Amino acid sequence: MEDRILIPVVVNQNSSSLYLCWFPCSILLLLLPPQTSSVAAAEALLKWKASLDNQSQPLLSSWVGDRPCNNWVGIACEELELGVSVTSLNLSSFGLIGTLYNLNFSYFPNLLTIDLYNNSLNGTIPDSIGNLPKLTHLDLAYNELSGTFTPTIWNLSKLLFFHFTGNQISGRIPPEIGQMTSVQFSYPSIPREIGMCKALIFLALDGNNRILLGKPVFFNTTNFLDLFLQKSENNNISGPIPEELGLLQHVWILQLLGNSLSGPIPASIGKMSALANLRLEQNQLSGPIPTTFGNLTKLQSIVLLQNNLSGSIPASIGKMIPPELGEATKLGVLDFSSNHLTGNIPKELGRLTSLLQLLLNDNQLSEGRIPNIKAFHEAPITALQNNKGLCGNATGLKACPKAIPNPLSKRSNQFLVIILVSLLGTMFIIFIIVGVLLIFCRRVRKTEDKPREAQNDNLFAIWSYDGKMVYENIIDATEEFDSKYCIGVGGYGSVYKVDLPTSQVVAVKKLHPLPDGEICNQKAFTSEIRALTEIRHRNIVKLYGFCSHPRHSFLVYELLEGGSLMKLLNSEEGAKTLDWIKRANVIKGVANALSYMHHDCSPPIIHRDISSKNILLDQEYEAHIADFGTARLLKPDSSNWTSLAGTFGYMAPELAYTMEVNEKCDVYSFGVLTLEIIMGKHPGDLISSLTSSAFTTLNMPLKDVLDQRLSLPMNEAAREVLSIAKIAIACLHTVPQSRPTMQQVSQELSTQKLHLPSTLHMITLGEVVDL
């Protein structure tokens, strides 16, 4: 508390009366509450700074004066009713050494966020931390804090995120933790109190010590969206996987990789209906792969490598989405390598038409032909190696021998002829009857089709010319959608290349039929189609119109011959043709299109699946956003906007907590896509390292991150790449409100050209962040 000087002013009073006046006034001053202004907060912060060691204080050199909201590093403020107040303290990975004893949190009544992640703070957590009534985010992970939790910490009634992994805190966790929605910590065992967290949707247990995964009480908490129990430096989770996992029906990411889990994979995992990402690799699991995996209709990635699994691959995996739902399976990654699987590869895997990555190597698959789909045909030689007896059209496999029928004995042939002759006579009569019935039914169907087509005339009217003629032309040009015209398969339909009689070449997306066979609100559907056909932007794939018929419904787009950006980046030769200037133009084109969708369309259009597979290029390498609005079009009045949508690796992290889709989700996906373009591959773990400000990542040279297939950019290209890298990192901010809008991104890409502080090969990622 700051020193106070009391100067009493008394006229014609003796000393005793002077004393009597001074004493109660002093008591009154002592009883006054401490200052809560930004000036008082500055004094508290400066006092804490002075208590840190001599190496830490220069890191806070901007902390001078009495105005913390004026460019003090790590401090953020907001204008509130009573004036400007400190709302965020973020000094993660600053290398601070000292304690929290001298930081009086009582002077920060409006503080929302404390992030002191990855420093060297020791001692205990002070009691005053409980005097933060508005705190929602507390991250003290990877310090050297010890002792027990101060009881006042559980007074933080608004706290949603609590991360204290990598400390030495011990003692009992009280029941008050049950109000939190996100908990991440290191602890000798999983505390029973976690089971009280009825609102918990995210749990990460990393850096723990020999946790035995028996029947943890947290399975009472069925709201989970993410469950990470993966190996870290001190982790060794062992025991079987509990059957109770099947109770977590909202979980869509389950990662138990790199531990010592043993026993069979429980069949109950097949009940986790929302599961999209399953990783159980690098354990000691044994037994067969459960056939119940076929029930996981939303599964996009399954990785089981390096276990002791045996038996055959269940055919049910090829049925992850039943055909009556009309959608191809979403499974994109299938990794069963390094196990003891036997038998043949089930033909049902041929239904996984969206499969992008396949690994079955180092098993004992010893018989049979591989499925006839692209993922098998284009698999690298290592993906199927060390399996004896496989054959088919793939690199490194021998061709399958032609089937040789077993010769029948002469006596058997004679017996077969007698049976066939007697059957043919009967069947001939049946065929005549059936033929007559078919002709009759066809005439009836034509009669019924005419009113159906007339009923759907309002949908055909979307075209600027005769919709019925367009429908017939497309049917004829594709020979009733023959597979030889198919150029791609997506989540909502198959895409065909069509040459119309007008010499125009278009792309036709034939939609899978809806489960109920009908569009739920034809009027709203028509209105939305009309709106999309009126969109005019050079970086958005043009939608020409829509055709509806009892047998087929399809959308018609302009055809872009350049293919997808993902295909180009995955090609060694194709990536080299996409030089730095072309890549910068692709990024600008995508930014311009998203800015148009978010800010110039009414209502705004949110894509929800920005990824390299949905960016198409023309022959001039101009970028065009594709596949937007399809989900919304199929159900225009649907309220199911919070269901899982998008591509793993591109989705914004807040979807794991709120599932609230808005424009900032597209901004995050754009940041991932931008890094992918300049790196030549998906950024992967680099994203989490950048957002956590990991020291080793920030010291990494920018040149080591860029696509090594191209020479280092120079001059103007170097300035372009530097600006793009800075904007991409800003788009990946973990707090959605801190991300720029796409309008800001588009404007910055058009105008901002950062000055090179040094030659490009000397610039680190940390310097890019600070530009």
Tab-separated table of C-alpha atoms in Angstrom, residues 34 41 71 244 312 368 380 410:
chain	number	residue	atom	x	y	z
A	34	PRO	CA	-7.027	0.025	-2.235
A	41	ALA	CA	-2.255	-1.410	-11.232
A	71	ASN	CA	2.625	0.259	-24.717
A	244	GLU	CA	-16.736	-46.644	-20.754
A	312	SER	CA	-8.212	-59.490	-40.651
A	368	GLY	CA	-6.009	-61.184	-52.613
A	380	PRO	CA	3.661	-45.203	-52.690
A	410	LYS	CA	-17.629	-84.666	-68.345
